[in-house]
Tab-separated table of N, CA, C and O in Angstrom:
chain	number	residue	atom	x	y	z
A	183	MET	N	17.533	-16.792	-14.547
A	183	MET	CA	16.461	-17.700	-13.885
A	183	MET	C	15.307	-17.825	-14.767
A	183	MET	O	14.802	-16.903	-15.364
A	184	SER	N	14.828	-19.084	-14.916
A	184	SER	CA	13.735	-19.540	-15.833
A	184	SER	C	12.456	-18.925	-15.103
A	184	SER	O	12.455	-18.540	-14.108
A	185	LYS	N	11.570	-18.834	-16.086
A	185	LYS	CA	10.278	-18.491	-15.662
A	185	LYS	C	9.608	-19.313	-14.547
A	185	LYS	O	9.104	-18.809	-13.537
A	186	ASN	N	9.719	-20.433	-14.596
A	186	ASN	CA	9.312	-21.491	-13.533
A	186	ASN	C	10.085	-21.117	-12.197
A	186	ASN	O	9.492	-21.260	-11.157
A	187	ASN	N	11.332	-21.016	-12.371
A	187	ASN	CA	12.137	-20.895	-11.083
A	187	ASN	C	11.751	-19.421	-10.373
A	187	ASN	O	11.652	-19.266	-9.381
A	188	ASN	N	11.591	-18.592	-11.442
A	188	ASN	CA	11.140	-17.180	-10.768
A	188	ASN	C	9.880	-17.089	-10.089
A	188	ASN	O	9.617	-16.605	-9.070
A	189	ARG	N	8.913	-17.947	-10.762
A	189	ARG	CA	7.464	-18.035	-10.009
A	189	ARG	C	7.664	-18.653	-8.745
A	189	ARG	O	7.047	-18.397	-7.763
A	190	GLN	N	8.545	-19.837	-8.681
A	190	GLN	CA	8.731	-20.553	-7.308
A	190	GLN	C	9.328	-19.611	-6.448
A	190	GLN	O	8.864	-19.659	-5.208
A	191	HIS	N	10.233	-18.768	-6.770
A	191	HIS	CA	11.027	-17.798	-5.925
A	191	HIS	C	9.783	-16.888	-5.227
A	191	HIS	O	9.884	-16.668	-3.895
A	192	HIS	N	8.871	-16.323	-6.093
A	192	HIS	CA	7.874	-15.520	-5.704
A	192	HIS	C	6.836	-16.202	-4.780
A	192	HIS	O	6.453	-15.647	-3.796
A	193	ASP	N	6.492	-17.547	-5.031
A	193	ASP	CA	5.514	-18.403	-4.195
A	193	ASP	C	6.283	-18.408	-2.876
A	193	ASP	O	5.505	-18.296	-1.712
A	194	ASP	N	7.770	-18.621	-2.815
A	194	ASP	CA	8.259	-19.031	-1.409
A	194	ASP	C	8.170	-17.738	-0.523
A	194	ASP	O	7.930	-17.808	0.600
A	195	GLU	N	8.435	-16.475	-1.186
A	195	GLU	CA	8.242	-15.099	-0.518
A	195	GLU	C	6.851	-14.918	0.153
A	195	GLU	O	6.553	-14.427	1.023
A	196	ARG	N	5.743	-15.433	-0.713
A	196	ARG	CA	4.483	-15.221	-0.075
A	196	ARG	C	4.212	-16.145	1.285
A	196	ARG	O	3.570	-15.849	2.016
A	197	VAL	N	4.705	-17.461	0.931
A	197	VAL	CA	4.585	-18.374	2.177
A	197	VAL	C	5.436	-17.962	3.176
A	197	VAL	O	4.828	-17.871	4.319
A	198	MET	N	6.554	-17.434	3.145
A	198	MET	CA	7.534	-17.147	4.289
A	198	MET	C	8.144	-15.721	3.938
A	198	MET	O	9.259	-15.540	3.622
A	199	PRO	N	7.433	-14.626	4.220
A	199	PRO	CA	7.820	-13.282	4.072
A	199	PRO	C	9.139	-12.998	4.975
A	199	PRO	O	9.229	-13.370	6.138
A	200	ARG	N	9.884	-12.335	4.301
A	200	ARG	CA	11.217	-11.936	5.145
A	200	ARG	C	10.834	-10.752	5.988
A	200	ARG	O	9.980	-10.098	5.684
A	201	GLU	N	11.898	-10.427	7.169
A	201	GLU	CA	11.513	-9.489	7.884
A	201	GLU	C	11.883	-8.080	7.152
A	201	GLU	O	12.878	-7.921	6.297
A	202	LEU	N	11.108	-6.998	7.427
A	202	LEU	CA	11.351	-5.663	6.809
A	202	LEU	C	12.582	-4.980	7.496
A	202	LEU	O	12.587	-5.085	8.667
A	203	SER	N	13.324	-4.370	6.613
A	203	SER	CA	14.356	-3.516	7.281
A	203	SER	C	13.700	-2.330	7.952
A	203	SER	O	12.422	-1.898	7.686
A	204	GLU	N	14.390	-1.482	8.652
A	204	GLU	CA	14.005	-0.413	9.298
A	204	GLU	C	13.471	0.741	8.461
A	204	GLU	O	12.540	1.276	8.380
A	205	GLN	N	14.250	0.784	7.259
A	205	GLN	CA	13.995	1.745	6.373
A	205	GLN	C	12.697	1.369	5.485
A	205	GLN	O	11.843	2.177	5.154
A	206	GLU	N	12.507	0.124	5.304
A	206	GLU	CA	11.211	-0.463	4.605
A	206	GLU	C	10.036	-0.166	5.446
A	206	GLU	O	9.043	0.233	5.049
A	207	GLU	N	10.158	-0.331	6.748
A	207	GLU	CA	9.139	-0.169	7.828
A	207	GLU	C	8.865	1.394	7.777
A	207	GLU	O	7.653	1.744	7.816
A	208	GLU	N	9.761	2.231	7.665
A	208	GLU	CA	9.488	3.564	7.690
A	208	GLU	C	8.772	4.039	6.272
A	208	GLU	O	7.839	4.878	6.401
A	209	VAL	N	9.148	3.581	5.258
A	209	VAL	CA	8.547	3.793	4.036
A	209	VAL	C	7.047	3.234	4.010
A	209	VAL	O	6.045	3.973	3.576
A	210	LEU	N	6.879	2.130	4.435
A	210	LEU	CA	5.513	1.487	4.789
A	210	LEU	C	4.453	2.545	5.515
A	210	LEU	O	3.540	2.731	5.183
A	211	SER	N	5.148	2.996	6.476
A	211	SER	CA	4.400	3.767	7.488
A	211	SER	C	4.030	5.106	6.890
A	211	SER	O	3.044	5.688	6.857
A	212	LEU	N	4.958	5.691	5.788
A	212	LEU	CA	4.878	6.882	5.125
A	212	LEU	C	3.746	6.661	4.117
A	212	LEU	O	2.898	7.531	3.928
A	213	PHE	N	3.661	5.473	3.588
A	213	PHE	CA	2.629	5.228	2.565
A	213	PHE	C	1.346	5.054	3.264
A	213	PHE	O	0.316	5.574	2.681
A	214	ALA	N	1.219	4.544	4.392
A	214	ALA	CA	-0.032	4.520	5.148
A	214	ALA	C	-0.590	5.716	5.507
A	214	ALA	O	-1.612	6.075	5.457
A	215	GLN	N	0.318	6.694	5.842
A	215	GLN	CA	0.046	8.062	6.218
A	215	GLN	C	-0.679	8.805	4.986
A	215	GLN	O	-1.565	9.432	5.123
A	216	LEU	N	0.125	8.504	3.819
A	216	LEU	CA	-0.467	9.195	2.578
A	216	LEU	C	-1.779	8.493	2.305
A	216	LEU	O	-2.761	9.460	1.680
A	217	ALA	N	-1.883	7.190	2.301
A	217	ALA	CA	-3.307	6.680	2.004
A	217	ALA	C	-4.466	7.228	3.010
A	217	ALA	O	-5.536	7.585	2.458
A	218	GLU	N	-3.920	7.534	4.275
A	218	GLU	CA	-5.037	8.028	5.159
A	218	GLU	C	-5.369	9.582	4.751
A	218	GLU	O	-6.575	9.939	4.804
A	219	ALA	N	-4.234	10.278	4.412
A	219	ALA	CA	-4.488	11.519	4.054
A	219	ALA	C	-5.205	11.778	2.808
A	219	ALA	O	-6.292	12.602	2.687
A	220	ASP	N	-5.114	10.646	1.828
A	220	ASP	CA	-5.853	10.746	0.593
A	220	ASP	C	-7.344	10.471	0.891
A	220	ASP	O	-8.394	10.940	0.547
A	221	ARG	N	-7.588	9.436	1.830
A	221	ARG	CA	-8.932	9.119	2.218
A	221	ARG	C	-9.567	10.182	2.711
A	221	ARG	O	-10.801	10.398	2.325
A	222	ARG	N	-9.018	11.040	3.689
A	222	ARG	CA	-9.876	12.184	4.315
A	222	ARG	C	-10.020	13.228	3.278
A	222	ARG	O	-11.017	13.945	3.367
A	223	HIS	N	-9.055	13.363	2.371
A	223	HIS	CA	-9.167	14.524	1.174
A	223	HIS	C	-10.317	13.965	0.340
A	223	HIS	O	-11.165	14.945	0.105
A	224	ILE	N	-10.428	12.681	-0.111
A	224	ILE	CA	-11.590	12.381	-0.966
A	224	ILE	C	-12.845	12.492	-0.224
A	224	ILE	O	-13.794	13.014	-0.818
A	225	ILE	N	-12.954	12.298	1.010
A	225	ILE	CA	-14.136	12.252	1.916
A	225	ILE	C	-14.749	13.867	1.835
A	225	ILE	O	-15.717	14.259	1.608
A	226	ARG	N	-13.753	14.765	2.075
A	226	ARG	CA	-13.934	16.227	2.105
A	226	ARG	C	-14.406	16.532	0.838
A	226	ARG	O	-15.311	17.283	0.600
A	227	LEU	N	-13.919	16.128	-0.298
A	227	LEU	CA	-14.275	16.547	-1.668
A	227	LEU	C	-15.626	15.919	-1.899
A	227	LEU	O	-16.514	16.742	-2.581
A	228	LEU	N	-15.932	15.005	-1.633
A	228	LEU	CA	-17.386	14.287	-1.832
A	228	LEU	C	-18.306	15.005	-1.011
A	228	LEU	O	-19.589	15.164	-1.567
A	229	GLN	N	-18.063	15.273	0.245
A	229	GLN	CA	-18.868	16.124	1.063
A	229	GLN	C	-19.147	17.590	0.336
A	229	GLN	O	-20.442	17.949	0.244
A	230	ALA	N	-18.198	18.288	-0.253
A	230	ALA	CA	-18.308	19.435	-0.724
A	230	ALA	C	-19.107	19.189	-2.138
A	230	ALA	O	-20.078	20.023	-2.462
A	231	LEU	N	-19.023	18.133	-2.794
A	231	LEU	CA	-19.740	17.930	-4.110
A	231	LEU	C	-21.284	17.724	-3.617
A	231	LEU	O	-22.210	18.275	-4.187
A	232	ARG	N	-21.378	16.984	-2.526
A	232	ARG	CA	-22.763	16.839	-2.052
A	232	ARG	C	-23.390	18.074	-1.630
A	232	ARG	O	-24.744	18.343	-1.955
A	233	ASP	N	-22.596	18.890	-0.788
A	233	ASP	CA	-23.254	20.152	-0.373
A	233	ASP	C	-23.608	21.081	-1.636
A	233	ASP	O	-24.590	21.948	-1.571
A	234	THR	N	-22.853	20.992	-2.706
A	234	THR	CA	-23.040	21.966	-3.897
A	234	THR	C	-24.230	21.278	-4.879
A	234	THR	O	-24.793	22.088	-5.462
A	235	ALA	N	-24.602	20.252	-4.525
A	235	ALA	CA	-25.600	19.471	-5.387
A	235	ALA	C	-26.988	19.845	-4.767
A	235	ALA	O	-28.012	19.396	-5.413
A	236	ARG	N	-27.078	20.233	-3.547
A	236	ARG	CA	-28.263	20.539	-2.771
A	236	ARG	C	-28.982	21.785	-3.418
A	236	ARG	O	-28.487	22.628	-3.842
């Protein structure tokens, strides 16, 4: 596939995304859970840093 055709293919996917499979939905959900856990962990670390800086 040429570079131009490859770019066009990606553009088409952005305009009209395909439906996700059940497995892809599950993976997406797991990533969202990890991101939320990371966010909470970072907040706790920042609070601990703030508390030790006092």
